[in-house]
Amino acid sequence: MASANAKASPLTGGKLKLMICDDSNIIRRKIERELQIERLQVIATAANGKLAVEAFRKDPADVVTMDITMPEMDGIECVENLVKIKPDVLILIISALSDKATAIEALKKGANGFLCKPFTDRQLTEALEELLRGAGNDD
Amino acid sequence: MGILDLGRYKGIVFAITGFLVFIAIILAVNHGKAGGFSDNVAGVRFLENQAVLPHAVYDASVQLAQRLQNGEKVDDALESLRKAATTFDRSLNSLANGGMITDSSGDIIVLPSMTEPEAVAQLKNGSKLWDGYKAKLDPILRFSGSPYVTAQPAPAPAPAPAPAANGKNAAPAVAAPPPAAPTIQLSPRGRRLQTALTDLTQYGNTVHGQLSKVLTDLSIQVEANSRKQTDTLRYIQVGGMAAALLLLGAIFLFFTRNLRKEEASANRQRKETQDILRTVNEGLFLLDKDLKLGSERSMALNNIFRREEFLDLTFDKLLKDIVPEKTLRTAMDYVALLWGERVNEKLVKTINPLNEVEVHFDNPAGGFDTHFLEFDFNRVKSEGSLSHLLVTVNDVTKRVMLSRELQESQEKAQAQLDLLLRILHVEPDSLTSFLTDADVSLKMVNSILKEPAREESAFRAKIDGIYRQVHAVKGEAAALGLKTVEQRAHAFEESLNDLKGRQSLSGSDFLPLVVKLDDLFNHLAQVREMLSRLVDLHHAIATRRTAGSEVGAEKVDQWLAGQDQTQITKAIIPPPDLGETTGAVGGLERTLEDLAARVASSQSKQVNLRCAGLEGVPESYRRAVKDITIQLVRNAVVHGIEEPGERAKANKAAAGALAVEFTPRGTDGYELIVQDDGRGLQLERIKEVAVERGLITPAQAALLDPRQTMALIFRPGFSTADRVTTDAGRGAGMDLVRILVAELGGRVGLASAGGKFSKFKIWLPATQSAVAA
């Protein structure tokens, strides 16, 4: 089911499922509120990596925004788990740029892009659009 | 795509194909013509063969006539005649019928030349002759059976008269019959046969030669035709060869020219590329999957990386010696990410660890030069898959340095602005005192630094001495809120702490302190400069004020005095809450409260200041009242109010009470009272100081009564600013108070009870406006 969904995803225009994973309630709400891409539909939000993996197992999203520093399970480990469950999931790391090496670590585990906190609604939209476009181009 | 996609080779493939087709056509024509040639040879042979047939027919007819004459058997001779006649007839018919013949091997060959008009005419003529011949042959060929009668001897056949008449062609058919065989005679049919034969031989004697000639002529004609074809063939071959050579030459020329053109174009492109790579300011190179640098790269790289050799270099080797190990590792991870499929190139640019990376190049002097490089990576795709990474490198040292300088100067400007604002907040006298004290402290530090020292203990003593001075400056700066001064003093302290912590000390350890000291000196000079400008400004405006422009000058005066900060700060900070008291009186009260609190805090004392009636200070007295009250309040806190412990012993509240009251006395003017419940004036101490200062001799001091003693504090020189102390122990500015009051035409009264209180009572005359009112 998941792969069929993802196949339809990048450029074909079907609705895509988005999961937001961040330990900050403010950031989660901000992403949800400022999301201006009609094709993306928020299906889950999670306050840490562990909850995100659980939610993802039940209903795998097509696109995930992921914080790095979180309690219980951090973003790096979470990315690794999500990619194992669904290899073609698109993951955008959203984190403060204190340590580039950590961000690169998350990308090595399978994330697709990076957006630096703090971000504007426009930067968020552009990053997500680029994420979807990049997936389309790679095909 | 595929095998038919010939690309740039399309031209040459088409040209060679055309050439081969042309050769094939030539060969095919050749082959066709050569076939005709062999047909002609067969035809000539055939015609030559046929040319003897009329003779054969004639010979057979003569032989048959002879046989008949001799009474011999005629069957085989008749058969020979028949065969020869039939063969000739068939051949002639075939020739006449489009030139079809059958060669020796039985193949049917068509001789096209037989259809030519001349041949047709000849064949027609031949056919006509043959038709006549055939008419005469016909009865003979139809004969069968025996021409003889065997019952009775037959008379000798009459000699045929005709042959003699036939002239030279007369055959020997009528040779003399043999004398014997009387028993064999010609039957009537035989006689008719003989007659027909005679007729035939006579005709044939004339015609067979003509017929032979017809065929011989045809043969000659075919031969000539064949020769003509051979010639044509030769022409075609020569022409074909010439055309082939021409075509080949044309192709060669065409392709040579094209090759030259392409080569020129390739050379031009190569040169353009080289020009670009030589001229471009960015370092450009390609990285392959093994992270090896490509052979084509821009010359700027040599300058950027300070090396000439890039052959067989890998990216990590390029960076290894110039960036820290951790940065190199992160960079290699980042580059590896770009080679992967998952990462979106545009969405990882912000975490490029080589975005603005600090690098170090060894220099010949043995040190290193620091530069900042900016790397950018772009995926290069070829036929849909990632083939290289294009790396762009820029030396952004200047940019980074400029931005740092800009940031530093912005910070500096901000610090100066903060300092200025702070100075405006600080009560001017406090600031002057602080500057003077700090200057003395720092001079003392300087002299301590210069003191000779050899032993460890001497060094430690120096550190302690310096520490006390610097700490005092720091504490006072903090009390006044002069952050920038405090920070510098703090940094000085840190250096001292560092020295304190060392096991052993030497003279050179103190060198860095000189730099710090210099920094503090310079900074304090800046503060002094700023203050002096403000004072100059104040004086300039005060001078003009006397000329009339009172209101504006007054305002400047107010903000110089720290009473009305809105004037100077409104452009920089948000306007204060309108509900807050911002008036000049409120400003003075606040200044006095701040001052009392700050000085008390620095003296570890507690004080409650109560102000009354300050709002009634006339405009013309405001400045003087401010200066006076500040001086008296500070003196009260410093000298009058005791420390809480001491106060407790004296059964007083921990916080000293300090009151400032301004009261209008109608036409008698105004009364300003500053009173504290402290220890009162220390008369003995005042005498000591006065003696110390050289104001009086000890002998005079002994004669002074309390009233006279108290008056000493108003003497110029009693209060001096260059005392090596902080607020504590300083008695400054009472002569200033006396002068101010005297200038306004007022008086100062002083009352004090030891251990109980001090009370300054100042009378000021009524102002002109007050009198007018």
PDB file of C-alpha atoms in Angstrom, chain B residues 105-317:
ATOM      1  CA  SER B 105      25.271 -26.155 -76.030  1.00  0.00           C
ATOM      2  CA  GLY B 106      21.577 -25.929 -76.866  1.00  0.00           C
ATOM      3  CA  ASP B 107      20.994 -22.572 -75.092  1.00  0.00           C
ATOM      4  CA  ILE B 108      18.733 -20.140 -76.821  1.00  0.00           C
ATOM      5  CA  ILE B 109      20.461 -16.866 -77.560  1.00  0.00           C
ATOM      6  CA  VAL B 110      18.870 -13.722 -78.907  1.00  0.00           C
ATOM      7  CA  LEU B 111      20.917 -11.681 -81.299  1.00  0.00           C
ATOM      8  CA  PRO B 112      19.624  -8.156 -81.032  1.00  0.00           C
ATOM      9  CA  SER B 113      21.519  -7.157 -84.146  1.00  0.00           C
ATOM     10  CA  MET B 114      19.208  -9.333 -86.221  1.00  0.00           C
ATOM     11  CA  THR B 115      16.485  -6.818 -85.611  1.00  0.00           C
ATOM     12  CA  GLU B 116      18.425  -3.999 -87.131  1.00  0.00           C
ATOM     13  CA  PRO B 117      16.925  -2.815 -90.444  1.00  0.00           C
ATOM     14  CA  GLU B 118      19.862  -3.881 -92.556  1.00  0.00           C
ATOM     15  CA  ALA B 119      19.813  -7.374 -91.103  1.00  0.00           C
ATOM     16  CA  VAL B 120      16.069  -7.551 -91.446  1.00  0.00           C
ATOM     17  CA  ALA B 121      16.367  -6.635 -95.132  1.00  0.00           C
ATOM     18  CA  GLN B 122      19.026  -9.212 -95.685  1.00  0.00           C
ATOM     19  CA  LEU B 123      17.053 -11.842 -93.840  1.00  0.00           C
ATOM     20  CA  LYS B 124      14.025 -10.954 -95.920  1.00  0.00           C
ATOM     21  CA  ASN B 125      16.036 -11.336 -99.022  1.00  0.00           C
ATOM     22  CA  GLY B 126      17.435 -14.626 -97.751  1.00  0.00           C
ATOM     23  CA  SER B 127      13.981 -15.814 -96.841  1.00  0.00           C
ATOM     24  CA  LYS B 128      12.730 -14.941-100.288  1.00  0.00           C
ATOM     25  CA  LEU B 129      15.544 -16.900-101.914  1.00  0.00           C
ATOM     26  CA  TRP B 130      14.968 -19.731 -99.543  1.00  0.00           C
ATOM     27  CA  ASP B 131      11.240 -19.711-100.189  1.00  0.00           C
ATOM     28  CA  GLY B 132      11.961 -20.267-103.853  1.00  0.00           C
ATOM     29  CA  TYR B 133      14.396 -22.926-102.901  1.00  0.00           C
ATOM     30  CA  LYS B 134      11.874 -24.490-100.590  1.00  0.00           C
ATOM     31  CA  ALA B 135       9.238 -24.562-103.318  1.00  0.00           C
ATOM     32  CA  LYS B 136      11.576 -26.580-105.420  1.00  0.00           C
ATOM     33  CA  LEU B 137      12.664 -28.726-102.520  1.00  0.00           C
ATOM     34  CA  ASP B 138       9.207 -29.506-101.395  1.00  0.00           C
ATOM     35  CA  PRO B 139       8.272 -32.230-103.953  1.00  0.00           C
ATOM     36  CA  ILE B 140      11.631 -33.850-103.443  1.00  0.00           C
ATOM     37  CA  LEU B 141      11.426 -33.906 -99.687  1.00  0.00           C
ATOM     38  CA  ARG B 142       7.965 -35.277 -99.871  1.00  0.00           C
ATOM     39  CA  PHE B 143       9.243 -38.202-101.898  1.00  0.00           C
ATOM     40  CA  SER B 144       9.285 -41.601-100.249  1.00  0.00           C
ATOM     41  CA  GLY B 145       9.696 -45.092-101.325  1.00  0.00           C
ATOM     42  CA  SER B 146      11.853 -46.250-104.232  1.00  0.00           C
ATOM     43  CA  PRO B 147      12.322 -44.343-107.438  1.00  0.00           C
ATOM     44  CA  TYR B 148      13.227 -47.505-109.333  1.00  0.00           C
ATOM     45  CA  VAL B 149      11.497 -50.287-111.178  1.00  0.00           C
ATOM     46  CA  THR B 150      13.281 -53.599-110.962  1.00  0.00           C
ATOM     47  CA  ALA B 151      11.278 -55.810-113.478  1.00  0.00           C
ATOM     48  CA  GLN B 152      12.876 -54.922-116.787  1.00  0.00           C
ATOM     49  CA  PRO B 153      15.958 -53.135-117.661  1.00  0.00           C
ATOM     50  CA  ALA B 154      15.406 -49.588-118.071  1.00  0.00           C
ATOM     51  CA  PRO B 155      16.782 -47.526-120.845  1.00  0.00           C
ATOM     52  CA  ALA B 156      19.522 -45.226-119.950  1.00  0.00           C
ATOM     53  CA  PRO B 157      18.068 -42.063-118.681  1.00  0.00           C
ATOM     54  CA  ALA B 158      18.222 -39.242-121.020  1.00  0.00           C
ATOM     55  CA  PRO B 159      20.969 -36.870-120.229  1.00  0.00           C
ATOM     56  CA  ALA B 160      19.641 -33.719-118.829  1.00  0.00           C
ATOM     57  CA  PRO B 161      20.061 -30.869-121.227  1.00  0.00           C
ATOM     58  CA  ALA B 162      19.729 -28.242-118.614  1.00  0.00           C
ATOM     59  CA  PRO B 163      23.034 -28.438-116.787  1.00  0.00           C
ATOM     60  CA  ALA B 164      24.919 -27.384-119.848  1.00  0.00           C
ATOM     61  CA  ALA B 165      22.754 -24.353-120.044  1.00  0.00           C
ATOM     62  CA  ASN B 166      23.381 -23.589-116.396  1.00  0.00           C
ATOM     63  CA  GLY B 167      26.828 -22.385-117.102  1.00  0.00           C
ATOM     64  CA  LYS B 168      29.669 -22.468-114.679  1.00  0.00           C
ATOM     65  CA  ASN B 169      27.661 -23.681-111.734  1.00  0.00           C
ATOM     66  CA  ALA B 170      26.704 -26.808-113.470  1.00  0.00           C
ATOM     67  CA  ALA B 171      27.089 -29.699-111.191  1.00  0.00           C
ATOM     68  CA  PRO B 172      28.496 -33.007-112.077  1.00  0.00           C
ATOM     69  CA  ALA B 173      25.000 -34.438-111.647  1.00  0.00           C
ATOM     70  CA  VAL B 174      24.795 -35.524-115.208  1.00  0.00           C
ATOM     71  CA  ALA B 175      27.919 -37.573-115.301  1.00  0.00           C
ATOM     72  CA  ALA B 176      27.850 -40.391-117.761  1.00  0.00           C
ATOM     73  CA  PRO B 177      25.723 -43.205-116.488  1.00  0.00           C
ATOM     74  CA  PRO B 178      27.360 -46.540-115.981  1.00  0.00           C
ATOM     75  CA  PRO B 179      26.977 -48.860-118.875  1.00  0.00           C
ATOM     76  CA  ALA B 180      25.728 -51.841-116.906  1.00  0.00           C
ATOM     77  CA  ALA B 181      22.652 -52.597-114.710  1.00  0.00           C
ATOM     78  CA  PRO B 182      20.067 -52.870-117.365  1.00  0.00           C
ATOM     79  CA  THR B 183      17.685 -54.313-114.903  1.00  0.00           C
ATOM     80  CA  ILE B 184      17.206 -51.095-112.870  1.00  0.00           C
ATOM     81  CA  GLN B 185      15.054 -48.437-114.351  1.00  0.00           C
ATOM     82  CA  LEU B 186      13.454 -45.314-112.990  1.00  0.00           C
ATOM     83  CA  SER B 187       9.856 -45.539-112.134  1.00  0.00           C
ATOM     84  CA  PRO B 188       7.617 -42.755-113.274  1.00  0.00           C
ATOM     85  CA  ARG B 189       7.832 -41.278-109.813  1.00  0.00           C
ATOM     86  CA  GLY B 190      11.550 -41.613-110.037  1.00  0.00           C
ATOM     87  CA  ARG B 191      11.554 -39.776-113.270  1.00  0.00           C
ATOM     88  CA  ARG B 192       9.481 -37.029-111.758  1.00  0.00           C
ATOM     89  CA  LEU B 193      11.875 -36.955-108.845  1.00  0.00           C
ATOM     90  CA  GLN B 194      14.732 -36.737-111.259  1.00  0.00           C
ATOM     91  CA  THR B 195      13.066 -33.880-113.062  1.00  0.00           C
ATOM     92  CA  ALA B 196      12.440 -32.048-109.794  1.00  0.00           C
ATOM     93  CA  LEU B 197      15.991 -32.682-108.737  1.00  0.00           C
ATOM     94  CA  THR B 198      17.276 -31.351-111.990  1.00  0.00           C
ATOM     95  CA  ASP B 199      15.138 -28.279-111.493  1.00  0.00           C
ATOM     96  CA  LEU B 200      16.375 -27.954-107.892  1.00  0.00           C
ATOM     97  CA  THR B 201      20.006 -28.343-108.707  1.00  0.00           C
ATOM     98  CA  GLN B 202      19.724 -25.829-111.429  1.00  0.00           C
ATOM     99  CA  TYR B 203      18.043 -23.348-109.068  1.00  0.00           C
ATOM    100  CA  GLY B 204      20.257 -24.217-106.175  1.00  0.00           C
ATOM    101  CA  ASN B 205      23.328 -23.803-108.288  1.00  0.00           C
ATOM    102  CA  THR B 206      22.444 -20.130-108.505  1.00  0.00           C
ATOM    103  CA  VAL B 207      20.873 -19.549-105.112  1.00  0.00           C
ATOM    104  CA  HIS B 208      22.893 -21.511-102.553  1.00  0.00           C
ATOM    105  CA  GLY B 209      25.816 -19.189-102.970  1.00  0.00           C
ATOM    106  CA  GLN B 210      23.564 -16.192-102.504  1.00  0.00           C
ATOM    107  CA  LEU B 211      22.064 -17.715 -99.387  1.00  0.00           C
ATOM    108  CA  SER B 212      25.497 -18.454 -97.994  1.00  0.00           C
ATOM    109  CA  LYS B 213      26.475 -14.903 -98.697  1.00  0.00           C
ATOM    110  CA  VAL B 214      23.422 -13.621 -96.854  1.00  0.00           C
ATOM    111  CA  LEU B 215      24.440 -15.558 -93.784  1.00  0.00           C
ATOM    112  CA  THR B 216      28.085 -14.649 -94.138  1.00  0.00           C
ATOM    113  CA  ASP B 217      27.103 -11.008 -94.399  1.00  0.00           C
ATOM    114  CA  LEU B 218      24.967 -11.354 -91.315  1.00  0.00           C
ATOM    115  CA  SER B 219      27.866 -12.923 -89.520  1.00  0.00           C
ATOM    116  CA  ILE B 220      30.092 -10.026 -90.530  1.00  0.00           C
ATOM    117  CA  GLN B 221      27.449  -7.681 -89.373  1.00  0.00           C
ATOM    118  CA  VAL B 222      27.161  -9.383 -86.000  1.00  0.00           C
ATOM    119  CA  GLU B 223      30.907  -9.321 -85.692  1.00  0.00           C
ATOM    120  CA  ALA B 224      30.983  -5.636 -86.468  1.00  0.00           C
ATOM    121  CA  ASN B 225      28.208  -5.135 -83.987  1.00  0.00           C
ATOM    122  CA  SER B 226      30.160  -7.055 -81.444  1.00  0.00           C
ATOM    123  CA  ARG B 227      33.193  -4.912 -82.080  1.00  0.00           C
ATOM    124  CA  LYS B 228      31.080  -1.859 -81.610  1.00  0.00           C
ATOM    125  CA  GLN B 229      29.810  -3.218 -78.305  1.00  0.00           C
ATOM    126  CA  THR B 230      33.333  -3.981 -77.213  1.00  0.00           C
ATOM    127  CA  ASP B 231      34.257  -0.417 -77.946  1.00  0.00           C
ATOM    128  CA  THR B 232      31.218   0.825 -76.009  1.00  0.00           C
ATOM    129  CA  LEU B 233      32.204  -1.405 -73.144  1.00  0.00           C
ATOM    130  CA  ARG B 234      35.681   0.007 -73.188  1.00  0.00           C
ATOM    131  CA  TYR B 235      34.320   3.526 -73.208  1.00  0.00           C
ATOM    132  CA  ILE B 236      32.019   2.705 -70.293  1.00  0.00           C
ATOM    133  CA  GLN B 237      34.886   1.174 -68.364  1.00  0.00           C
ATOM    134  CA  VAL B 238      37.177   4.103 -69.008  1.00  0.00           C
ATOM    135  CA  GLY B 239      34.377   6.551 -68.252  1.00  0.00           C
ATOM    136  CA  GLY B 240      33.405   4.629 -65.134  1.00  0.00           C
ATOM    137  CA  MET B 241      36.954   4.561 -63.910  1.00  0.00           C
ATOM    138  CA  ALA B 242      37.345   8.254 -64.549  1.00  0.00           C
ATOM    139  CA  ALA B 243      34.027   9.012 -62.829  1.00  0.00           C
ATOM    140  CA  ALA B 244      34.977   6.785 -59.912  1.00  0.00           C
ATOM    141  CA  LEU B 245      38.276   8.559 -59.560  1.00  0.00           C
ATOM    142  CA  LEU B 246      36.555  11.929 -59.749  1.00  0.00           C
ATOM    143  CA  LEU B 247      33.973  10.851 -57.207  1.00  0.00           C
ATOM    144  CA  LEU B 248      36.666   9.515 -54.933  1.00  0.00           C
ATOM    145  CA  GLY B 249      38.587  12.745 -55.276  1.00  0.00           C
ATOM    146  CA  ALA B 250      35.461  14.760 -54.526  1.00  0.00           C
ATOM    147  CA  ILE B 251      34.723  12.670 -51.478  1.00  0.00           C
ATOM    148  CA  PHE B 252      38.293  12.997 -50.342  1.00  0.00           C
ATOM    149  CA  LEU B 253      38.231  16.753 -50.838  1.00  0.00           C
ATOM    150  CA  PHE B 254      34.894  17.113 -49.160  1.00  0.00           C
ATOM    151  CA  PHE B 255      35.923  15.166 -46.135  1.00  0.00           C
ATOM    152  CA  THR B 256      39.335  16.696 -45.878  1.00  0.00           C
ATOM    153  CA  ARG B 257      37.692  20.082 -45.884  1.00  0.00           C
ATOM    154  CA  ASN B 258      35.104  18.974 -43.354  1.00  0.00           C
ATOM    155  CA  LEU B 259      37.722  17.389 -41.159  1.00  0.00           C
ATOM    156  CA  ARG B 260      39.771  20.524 -41.308  1.00  0.00           C
ATOM    157  CA  LYS B 261      36.703  22.574 -40.472  1.00  0.00           C
ATOM    158  CA  GLU B 262      35.824  20.307 -37.572  1.00  0.00           C
ATOM    159  CA  GLU B 263      39.368  20.305 -36.361  1.00  0.00           C
ATOM    160  CA  ALA B 264      39.474  24.080 -36.526  1.00  0.00           C
ATOM    161  CA  SER B 265      36.198  24.274 -34.668  1.00  0.00           C
ATOM    162  CA  ALA B 266      37.412  21.782 -32.061  1.00  0.00           C
ATOM    163  CA  ASN B 267      40.635  23.720 -31.696  1.00  0.00           C
ATOM    164  CA  ARG B 268      38.706  26.943 -31.300  1.00  0.00           C
ATOM    165  CA  GLN B 269      36.469  25.390 -28.688  1.00  0.00           C
ATOM    166  CA  ARG B 270      39.450  23.949 -26.877  1.00  0.00           C
ATOM    167  CA  LYS B 271      41.134  27.315 -26.932  1.00  0.00           C
ATOM    168  CA  GLU B 272      38.001  29.039 -25.677  1.00  0.00           C
ATOM    169  CA  THR B 273      37.746  26.532 -22.862  1.00  0.00           C
ATOM    170  CA  GLN B 274      41.396  27.057 -22.034  1.00  0.00           C
ATOM    171  CA  ASP B 275      40.948  30.825 -22.121  1.00  0.00           C
ATOM    172  CA  ILE B 276      38.015  30.562 -19.764  1.00  0.00           C
ATOM    173  CA  LEU B 277      39.857  28.242 -17.422  1.00  0.00           C
ATOM    174  CA  ARG B 278      42.921  30.449 -17.521  1.00  0.00           C
ATOM    175  CA  THR B 279      41.004  33.660 -16.877  1.00  0.00           C
ATOM    176  CA  VAL B 280      38.180  32.760 -14.529  1.00  0.00           C
ATOM    177  CA  ASN B 281      38.698  33.877 -10.934  1.00  0.00           C
ATOM    178  CA  GLU B 282      37.020  30.862  -9.413  1.00  0.00           C
ATOM    179  CA  GLY B 283      38.823  27.631  -8.881  1.00  0.00           C
ATOM    180  CA  LEU B 284      37.001  25.064 -11.013  1.00  0.00           C
ATOM    181  CA  PHE B 285      37.536  21.349 -11.243  1.00  0.00           C
ATOM    182  CA  LEU B 286      35.650  18.092 -11.558  1.00  0.00           C
ATOM    183  CA  LEU B 287      35.641  15.305  -9.024  1.00  0.00           C
ATOM    184  CA  ASP B 288      35.036  11.738 -10.084  1.00  0.00           C
ATOM    185  CA  LYS B 289      33.551   8.990  -7.985  1.00  0.00           C
ATOM    186  CA  ASP B 290      36.953   8.110  -6.534  1.00  0.00           C
ATOM    187  CA  LEU B 291      37.183  11.796  -5.537  1.00  0.00           C
ATOM    188  CA  LYS B 292      40.047  12.309  -7.943  1.00  0.00           C
ATOM    189  CA  LEU B 293      40.441  15.760  -9.491  1.00  0.00           C
ATOM    190  CA  GLY B 294      39.847  15.923 -13.246  1.00  0.00           C
ATOM    191  CA  SER B 295      42.601  16.957 -15.633  1.00  0.00           C
ATOM    192  CA  GLU B 296      40.813  20.131 -16.761  1.00  0.00           C
ATOM    193  CA  ARG B 297      40.829  22.833 -14.116  1.00  0.00           C
ATOM    194  CA  SER B 298      41.019  26.606 -13.855  1.00  0.00           C
ATOM    195  CA  MET B 299      44.361  28.300 -13.309  1.00  0.00           C
ATOM    196  CA  ALA B 300      42.930  30.180 -10.322  1.00  0.00           C
ATOM    197  CA  LEU B 301      43.277  26.942  -8.369  1.00  0.00           C
ATOM    198  CA  ASN B 302      47.051  27.363  -8.356  1.00  0.00           C
ATOM    199  CA  ASN B 303      46.727  30.648  -6.516  1.00  0.00           C
ATOM    200  CA  ILE B 304      43.932  29.536  -4.265  1.00  0.00           C
ATOM    201  CA  PHE B 305      45.700  26.368  -3.123  1.00  0.00           C
ATOM    202  CA  ARG B 306      49.248  27.681  -3.564  1.00  0.00           C
ATOM    203  CA  ARG B 307      50.371  24.686  -5.560  1.00  0.00           C
ATOM    204  CA  GLU B 308      51.183  23.889  -9.189  1.00  0.00           C
ATOM    205  CA  GLU B 309      50.738  20.150  -9.161  1.00  0.00           C
ATOM    206  CA  PHE B 310      47.244  18.683  -9.158  1.00  0.00           C
ATOM    207  CA  LEU B 311      47.906  15.528 -11.153  1.00  0.00           C
ATOM    208  CA  ASP B 312      46.428  12.363  -9.629  1.00  0.00           C
ATOM    209  CA  LEU B 313      45.387  14.393  -6.603  1.00  0.00           C
ATOM    210  CA  THR B 314      42.388  13.341  -4.561  1.00  0.00           C
ATOM    211  CA  PHE B 315      40.068  15.768  -2.834  1.00  0.00           C
ATOM    212  CA  ASP B 316      41.019  14.662   0.662  1.00  0.00           C
ATOM    213  CA  LYS B 317      44.723  15.052  -0.106  1.00  0.00           C
TER     214      LYS B 317
END
